PDB file of N, CA and C in Angstrom:
ATOM      1  N   UNK A  23       3.850  24.052  -5.554  1.00 63.00           N
ATOM      2  CA  UNK A  23       3.934  22.893  -4.685  1.00 63.00           C
ATOM      3  C   UNK A  23       2.577  22.203  -4.659  1.00 63.00           C
ATOM      4  N   UNK A  24       2.575  20.865  -4.752  1.00 64.00           N
ATOM      5  CA  UNK A  24       1.327  20.122  -4.763  1.00 64.00           C
ATOM      6  C   UNK A  24       0.871  19.809  -3.344  1.00 64.00           C
ATOM      7  N   UNK A  25      -0.445  19.684  -3.207  1.00 72.00           N
ATOM      8  CA  UNK A  25      -1.014  19.335  -1.915  1.00 72.00           C
ATOM      9  C   UNK A  25      -0.767  17.861  -1.630  1.00 72.00           C
ATOM     10  N   UNK A  26      -0.615  17.502  -0.345  1.00 78.00           N
ATOM     11  CA  UNK A  26      -0.480  16.083  -0.031  1.00 78.00           C
ATOM     12  C   UNK A  26      -1.775  15.340  -0.362  1.00 78.00           C
ATOM     13  N   UNK A  27      -1.641  14.100  -0.734  1.00 88.00           N
ATOM     14  CA  UNK A  27      -2.782  13.273  -1.115  1.00 88.00           C
ATOM     15  C   UNK A  27      -3.593  12.914   0.124  1.00 88.00           C
ATOM     16  N   UNK A  28      -4.902  13.165   0.074  1.00 94.00           N
ATOM     17  CA  UNK A  28      -5.804  12.801   1.166  1.00 94.00           C
ATOM     18  C   UNK A  28      -6.333  11.401   0.884  1.00 94.00           C
ATOM     19  N   UNK A  29      -5.763  10.410   1.555  1.00 95.00           N
ATOM     20  CA  UNK A  29      -6.129   9.017   1.304  1.00 95.00           C
ATOM     21  C   UNK A  29      -7.602   8.753   1.551  1.00 95.00           C
ATOM     22  N   UNK A  30      -8.199   9.442   2.500  1.00 95.00           N
ATOM     23  CA  UNK A  30      -9.606   9.226   2.838  1.00 95.00           C
ATOM     24  C   UNK A  30     -10.545   9.616   1.695  1.00 95.00           C
ATOM     25  N   UNK A  31     -10.091  10.443   0.779  1.00 96.00           N
ATOM     26  CA  UNK A  31     -10.938  10.870  -0.338  1.00 96.00           C
ATOM     27  C   UNK A  31     -10.913   9.886  -1.509  1.00 96.00           C
ATOM     28  N   UNK A  32     -10.005   8.923  -1.477  1.00 97.00           N
ATOM     29  CA  UNK A  32      -9.907   7.954  -2.563  1.00 97.00           C
ATOM     30  C   UNK A  32     -10.974   6.881  -2.427  1.00 97.00           C
ATOM     31  N   UNK A  33     -11.501   6.421  -3.558  1.00 97.00           N
ATOM     32  CA  UNK A  33     -12.387   5.257  -3.553  1.00 97.00           C
ATOM     33  C   UNK A  33     -11.561   4.048  -3.126  1.00 97.00           C
ATOM     34  N   UNK A  34     -12.207   3.024  -2.632  1.00 97.00           N
ATOM     35  CA  UNK A  34     -11.489   1.871  -2.081  1.00 97.00           C
ATOM     36  C   UNK A  34     -10.500   1.238  -3.061  1.00 97.00           C
ATOM     37  N   UNK A  35     -10.865   0.976  -4.320  1.00 96.00           N
ATOM     38  CA  UNK A  35      -9.870   0.391  -5.232  1.00 96.00           C
ATOM     39  C   UNK A  35      -8.654   1.300  -5.451  1.00 96.00           C
ATOM     40  N   UNK A  36      -8.909   2.606  -5.533  1.00 97.00           N
ATOM     41  CA  UNK A  36      -7.800   3.558  -5.701  1.00 97.00           C
ATOM     42  C   UNK A  36      -6.933   3.602  -4.450  1.00 97.00           C
ATOM     43  N   UNK A  37      -7.561   3.524  -3.289  1.00 97.00           N
ATOM     44  CA  UNK A  37      -6.817   3.524  -2.037  1.00 97.00           C
ATOM     45  C   UNK A  37      -5.932   2.293  -1.937  1.00 97.00           C
ATOM     46  N   UNK A  38      -6.457   1.143  -2.324  1.00 96.00           N
ATOM     47  CA  UNK A  38      -5.669  -0.094  -2.293  1.00 96.00           C
ATOM     48  C   UNK A  38      -4.459   0.045  -3.210  1.00 96.00           C
ATOM     49  N   UNK A  39      -4.652   0.583  -4.407  1.00 95.00           N
ATOM     50  CA  UNK A  39      -3.530   0.781  -5.329  1.00 95.00           C
ATOM     51  C   UNK A  39      -2.515   1.756  -4.758  1.00 95.00           C
ATOM     52  N   UNK A  40      -2.994   2.835  -4.154  1.00 96.00           N
ATOM     53  CA  UNK A  40      -2.092   3.812  -3.555  1.00 96.00           C
ATOM     54  C   UNK A  40      -1.309   3.192  -2.411  1.00 96.00           C
ATOM     55  N   UNK A  41      -1.970   2.361  -1.615  1.00 96.00           N
ATOM     56  CA  UNK A  41      -1.280   1.683  -0.509  1.00 96.00           C
ATOM     57  C   UNK A  41      -0.183   0.759  -1.033  1.00 96.00           C
ATOM     58  N   UNK A  42      -0.465   0.065  -2.127  1.00 93.00           N
ATOM     59  CA  UNK A  42       0.552  -0.807  -2.714  1.00 93.00           C
ATOM     60  C   UNK A  42       1.744   0.008  -3.194  1.00 93.00           C
ATOM     61  N   UNK A  43       1.479   1.157  -3.794  1.00 92.00           N
ATOM     62  CA  UNK A  43       2.557   2.047  -4.225  1.00 92.00           C
ATOM     63  C   UNK A  43       3.345   2.572  -3.022  1.00 92.00           C
ATOM     64  N   UNK A  44       2.623   2.963  -1.968  1.00 93.00           N
ATOM     65  CA  UNK A  44       3.282   3.473  -0.763  1.00 93.00           C
ATOM     66  C   UNK A  44       4.102   2.386  -0.084  1.00 93.00           C
ATOM     67  N   UNK A  45       3.585   1.169  -0.079  1.00 90.00           N
ATOM     68  CA  UNK A  45       4.331   0.049   0.500  1.00 90.00           C
ATOM     69  C   UNK A  45       5.629  -0.162  -0.281  1.00 90.00           C
ATOM     70  N   UNK A  46       5.537  -0.125  -1.585  1.00 86.00           N
ATOM     71  CA  UNK A  46       6.711  -0.287  -2.444  1.00 86.00           C
ATOM     72  C   UNK A  46       7.754   0.788  -2.144  1.00 86.00           C
ATOM     73  N   UNK A  47       7.272   2.008  -1.889  1.00 87.00           N
ATOM     74  CA  UNK A  47       8.163   3.135  -1.627  1.00 87.00           C
ATOM     75  C   UNK A  47       8.612   3.214  -0.170  1.00 87.00           C
ATOM     76  N   UNK A  48       8.132   2.296   0.657  1.00 86.00           N
ATOM     77  CA  UNK A  48       8.546   2.268   2.057  1.00 86.00           C
ATOM     78  C   UNK A  48       7.927   3.351   2.917  1.00 86.00           C
ATOM     79  N   UNK A  49       6.746   3.806   2.556  1.00 92.00           N
ATOM     80  CA  UNK A  49       6.075   4.885   3.283  1.00 92.00           C
ATOM     81  C   UNK A  49       5.158   4.289   4.357  1.00 92.00           C
ATOM     82  N   UNK A  50       5.757   3.915   5.486  1.00 93.00           N
ATOM     83  CA  UNK A  50       5.039   3.192   6.538  1.00 93.00           C
ATOM     84  C   UNK A  50       3.860   3.975   7.100  1.00 93.00           C
ATOM     85  N   UNK A  51       4.016   5.266   7.330  1.00 96.00           N
ATOM     86  CA  UNK A  51       2.929   6.062   7.912  1.00 96.00           C
ATOM     87  C   UNK A  51       1.720   6.087   6.979  1.00 96.00           C
ATOM     88  N   UNK A  52       1.950   6.213   5.686  1.00 96.00           N
ATOM     89  CA  UNK A  52       0.859   6.257   4.724  1.00 96.00           C
ATOM     90  C   UNK A  52       0.152   4.906   4.642  1.00 96.00           C
ATOM     91  N   UNK A  53       0.925   3.824   4.688  1.00 96.00           N
ATOM     92  CA  UNK A  53       0.334   2.486   4.654  1.00 96.00           C
ATOM     93  C   UNK A  53      -0.512   2.264   5.903  1.00 96.00           C
ATOM     94  N   UNK A  54      -0.003   2.672   7.053  1.00 97.00           N
ATOM     95  CA  UNK A  54      -0.748   2.537   8.303  1.00 97.00           C
ATOM     96  C   UNK A  54      -2.057   3.314   8.235  1.00 97.00           C
ATOM     97  N   UNK A  55      -2.011   4.522   7.711  1.00 97.00           N
ATOM     98  CA  UNK A  55      -3.217   5.329   7.559  1.00 97.00           C
ATOM     99  C   UNK A  55      -4.203   4.633   6.628  1.00 97.00           C
ATOM    100  N   UNK A  56      -3.714   4.094   5.533  1.00 97.00           N
ATOM    101  CA  UNK A  56      -4.573   3.381   4.589  1.00 97.00           C
ATOM    102  C   UNK A  56      -5.247   2.177   5.221  1.00 97.00           C
ATOM    103  N   UNK A  57      -4.498   1.433   6.021  1.00 97.00           N
ATOM    104  CA  UNK A  57      -5.072   0.274   6.714  1.00 97.00           C
ATOM    105  C   UNK A  57      -6.221   0.725   7.613  1.00 97.00           C
ATOM    106  N   UNK A  58      -5.998   1.773   8.365  1.00 98.00           N
ATOM    107  CA  UNK A  58      -7.050   2.274   9.264  1.00 98.00           C
ATOM    108  C   UNK A  58      -8.291   2.703   8.487  1.00 98.00           C
ATOM    109  N   UNK A  59      -8.091   3.371   7.370  1.00 98.00           N
ATOM    110  CA  UNK A  59      -9.225   3.823   6.558  1.00 98.00           C
ATOM    111  C   UNK A  59     -10.013   2.627   6.029  1.00 98.00           C
ATOM    112  N   UNK A  60      -9.304   1.624   5.510  1.00 98.00           N
ATOM    113  CA  UNK A  60      -9.996   0.446   4.975  1.00 98.00           C
ATOM    114  C   UNK A  60     -10.766  -0.287   6.065  1.00 98.00           C
ATOM    115  N   UNK A  61     -10.186  -0.392   7.251  1.00 98.00           N
ATOM    116  CA  UNK A  61     -10.895  -1.045   8.354  1.00 98.00           C
ATOM    117  C   UNK A  61     -12.138  -0.240   8.748  1.00 98.00           C
ATOM    118  N   UNK A  62     -12.021   1.073   8.759  1.00 98.00           N
ATOM    119  CA  UNK A  62     -13.175   1.927   9.067  1.00 98.00           C
ATOM    120  C   UNK A  62     -14.268   1.788   8.022  1.00 98.00           C
ATOM    121  N   UNK A  63     -13.885   1.475   6.788  1.00 97.00           N
ATOM    122  CA  UNK A  63     -14.861   1.290   5.709  1.00 97.00           C
ATOM    123  C   UNK A  63     -15.510  -0.087   5.756  1.00 97.00           C
ATOM    124  N   UNK A  64     -15.101  -0.910   6.693  1.00 97.00           N
ATOM    125  CA  UNK A  64     -15.749  -2.202   6.868  1.00 97.00           C
ATOM    126  C   UNK A  64     -15.031  -3.387   6.264  1.00 97.00           C
ATOM    127  N   UNK A  65     -13.861  -3.183   5.666  1.00 97.00           N
ATOM    128  CA  UNK A  65     -13.111  -4.329   5.175  1.00 97.00           C
ATOM    129  C   UNK A  65     -12.604  -5.125   6.368  1.00 97.00           C
ATOM    130  N   UNK A  66     -12.563  -6.428   6.208  1.00 97.00           N
ATOM    131  CA  UNK A  66     -12.050  -7.265   7.279  1.00 97.00           C
ATOM    132  C   UNK A  66     -10.525  -7.174   7.301  1.00 97.00           C
ATOM    133  N   UNK A  67      -9.911  -7.450   8.436  1.00 97.00           N
ATOM    134  CA  UNK A  67      -8.446  -7.465   8.465  1.00 97.00           C
ATOM    135  C   UNK A  67      -7.860  -8.413   7.415  1.00 97.00           C
ATOM    136  N   UNK A  68      -8.516  -9.547   7.187  1.00 97.00           N
ATOM    137  CA  UNK A  68      -8.038 -10.495   6.173  1.00 97.00           C
ATOM    138  C   UNK A  68      -8.052  -9.859   4.788  1.00 97.00           C
ATOM    139  N   UNK A  69      -9.134  -9.149   4.452  1.00 95.00           N
ATOM    140  CA  UNK A  69      -9.221  -8.500   3.142  1.00 95.00           C
ATOM    141  C   UNK A  69      -8.168  -7.409   2.983  1.00 95.00           C
ATOM    142  N   UNK A  70      -7.949  -6.632   4.034  1.00 96.00           N
ATOM    143  CA  UNK A  70      -6.914  -5.600   3.978  1.00 96.00           C
ATOM    144  C   UNK A  70      -5.555  -6.250   3.737  1.00 96.00           C
ATOM    145  N   UNK A  71      -5.302  -7.322   4.472  1.00 95.00           N
ATOM    146  CA  UNK A  71      -4.020  -8.012   4.332  1.00 95.00           C
ATOM    147  C   UNK A  71      -3.841  -8.570   2.928  1.00 95.00           C
ATOM    148  N   UNK A  72      -4.822  -9.310   2.448  1.00 93.00           N
ATOM    149  CA  UNK A  72      -4.653  -9.997   1.169  1.00 93.00           C
ATOM    150  C   UNK A  72      -4.759  -9.070  -0.032  1.00 93.00           C
ATOM    151  N   UNK A  73      -5.653  -8.095   0.018  1.00 90.00           N
ATOM    152  CA  UNK A  73      -5.856  -7.227  -1.137  1.00 90.00           C
ATOM    153  C   UNK A  73      -4.834  -6.103  -1.219  1.00 90.00           C
ATOM    154  N   UNK A  74      -4.570  -5.464  -0.109  1.00 91.00           N
ATOM    155  CA  UNK A  74      -3.698  -4.277  -0.146  1.00 91.00           C
ATOM    156  C   UNK A  74      -2.246  -4.621   0.161  1.00 91.00           C
ATOM    157  N   UNK A  75      -2.012  -5.287   1.265  1.00 93.00           N
ATOM    158  CA  UNK A  75      -0.631  -5.473   1.716  1.00 93.00           C
ATOM    159  C   UNK A  75       0.097  -6.580   0.969  1.00 93.00           C
ATOM    160  N   UNK A  76      -0.505  -7.741   0.841  1.00 92.00           N
ATOM    161  CA  UNK A  76       0.166  -8.836   0.128  1.00 92.00           C
ATOM    162  C   UNK A  76       0.316  -8.481  -1.345  1.00 92.00           C
ATOM    163  N   UNK A  77      -0.686  -7.830  -1.912  1.00 86.00           N
ATOM    164  CA  UNK A  77      -0.583  -7.399  -3.309  1.00 86.00           C
ATOM    165  C   UNK A  77       0.608  -6.486  -3.534  1.00 86.00           C
ATOM    166  N   UNK A  78       0.831  -5.578  -2.615  1.00 84.00           N
ATOM    167  CA  UNK A  78       1.988  -4.687  -2.705  1.00 84.00           C
ATOM    168  C   UNK A  78       3.301  -5.418  -2.520  1.00 84.00           C
ATOM    169  N   UNK A  79       3.318  -6.365  -1.599  1.00 88.00           N
ATOM    170  CA  UNK A  79       4.545  -7.123  -1.357  1.00 88.00           C
ATOM    171  C   UNK A  79       4.875  -8.052  -2.521  1.00 88.00           C
ATOM    172  N   UNK A  80       3.870  -8.505  -3.254  1.00 87.00           N
ATOM    173  CA  UNK A  80       4.131  -9.324  -4.444  1.00 87.00           C
ATOM    174  C   UNK A  80       4.972  -8.545  -5.449  1.00 87.00           C
ATOM    175  N   UNK A  81       4.642  -7.270  -5.645  1.00 84.00           N
ATOM    176  CA  UNK A  81       5.403  -6.430  -6.573  1.00 84.00           C
ATOM    177  C   UNK A  81       6.827  -6.223  -6.052  1.00 84.00           C
ATOM    178  N   UNK A  82       6.950  -5.971  -4.758  1.00 83.00           N
ATOM    179  CA  UNK A  82       8.274  -5.808  -4.148  1.00 83.00           C
ATOM    180  C   UNK A  82       9.099  -7.080  -4.364  1.00 83.00           C
ATOM    181  N   UNK A  83       8.487  -8.231  -4.134  1.00 84.00           N
ATOM    182  CA  UNK A  83       9.200  -9.504  -4.289  1.00 84.00           C
ATOM    183  C   UNK A  83       9.688  -9.736  -5.703  1.00 84.00           C
ATOM    184  N   UNK A  84       8.853  -9.453  -6.680  1.00 87.00           N
ATOM    185  CA  UNK A  84       9.233  -9.637  -8.085  1.00 87.00           C
ATOM    186  C   UNK A  84      10.377  -8.699  -8.453  1.00 87.00           C
ATOM    187  N   UNK A  85      10.249  -7.429  -8.085  1.00 84.00           N
ATOM    188  CA  UNK A  85      11.295  -6.463  -8.433  1.00 84.00           C
ATOM    189  C   UNK A  85      12.596  -6.758  -7.685  1.00 84.00           C
ATOM    190  N   UNK A  86      12.512  -7.243  -6.456  1.00 82.00           N
ATOM    191  CA  UNK A  86      13.708  -7.626  -5.707  1.00 82.00           C
ATOM    192  C   UNK A  86      14.388  -8.814  -6.395  1.00 82.00           C
ATOM    193  N   UNK A  87      13.590  -9.802  -6.754  1.00 87.00           N
ATOM    194  CA  UNK A  87      14.124 -10.988  -7.434  1.00 87.00           C
ATOM    195  C   UNK A  87      14.819 -10.618  -8.739  1.00 87.00           C
ATOM    196  N   UNK A  88      14.228  -9.684  -9.477  1.00 89.00           N
ATOM    197  CA  UNK A  88      14.746  -9.300 -10.782  1.00 89.00           C
ATOM    198  C   UNK A  88      15.855  -8.252 -10.712  1.00 89.00           C
ATOM    199  N   UNK A  89      16.230  -7.838  -9.496  1.00 86.00           N
ATOM    200  CA  UNK A  89      17.318  -6.880  -9.335  1.00 86.00           C
ATOM    201  C   UNK A  89      16.928  -5.440  -9.611  1.00 86.00           C
ATOM    202  N   UNK A  90      15.623  -5.172  -9.691  1.00 85.00           N
ATOM    203  CA  UNK A  90      15.150  -3.817  -9.945  1.00 85.00           C
ATOM    204  C   UNK A  90      15.108  -3.018  -8.647  1.00 85.00           C
ATOM    205  N   UNK A  91      14.805  -3.694  -7.559  1.00 82.00           N
ATOM    206  CA  UNK A  91      14.642  -3.054  -6.266  1.00 82.00           C
ATOM    207  C   UNK A  91      15.634  -3.655  -5.278  1.00 82.00           C
ATOM    208  N   UNK A  92      16.297  -2.810  -4.537  1.00 77.00           N
ATOM    209  CA  UNK A  92      17.226  -3.264  -3.488  1.00 77.00           C
ATOM    210  C   UNK A  92      16.598  -2.945  -2.156  1.00 77.00           C
ATOM    211  N   UNK A  93      16.480  -3.951  -1.300  1.00 72.00           N
ATOM    212  CA  UNK A  93      15.930  -3.774   0.036  1.00 72.00           C
ATOM    213  C   UNK A  93      17.068  -4.051   1.026  1.00 72.00           C
ATOM    214  N   UNK A  94      17.688  -2.997   1.552  1.00 73.00           N
ATOM    215  CA  UNK A  94      18.878  -3.191   2.393  1.00 73.00           C
ATOM    216  C   UNK A  94      18.615  -3.991   3.662  1.00 73.00           C
ATOM    217  N   UNK A  95      17.378  -3.995   4.156  1.00 66.00           N
ATOM    218  CA  UNK A  95      17.075  -4.715   5.385  1.00 66.00           C
ATOM    219  C   UNK A  95      17.027  -6.226   5.178  1.00 66.00           C
ATOM    220  N   UNK A  96      16.970  -6.665   3.914  1.00 57.00           N
ATOM    221  CA  UNK A  96      16.858  -8.107   3.632  1.00 57.00           C
ATOM    222  C   UNK A  96      18.234  -8.735   3.628  1.00 57.00           C
TER     223      UNK A  96
END
């Protein structure tokens, strides 16, 4: 069994990528933790929003449009 990923140990670019992956997978708790870590590292709320969250939602939007991803809440 693998150990759970410690988001705090990731470098900022890796954390942003992981958050985008977690957002895509619908892992709200992990995304929330990532947001808190980035804010603690000094990123502004705007940077967290535009770099991590909107970037992840762009992928969700493309895959939803192309029929690759189904989002039942939409």
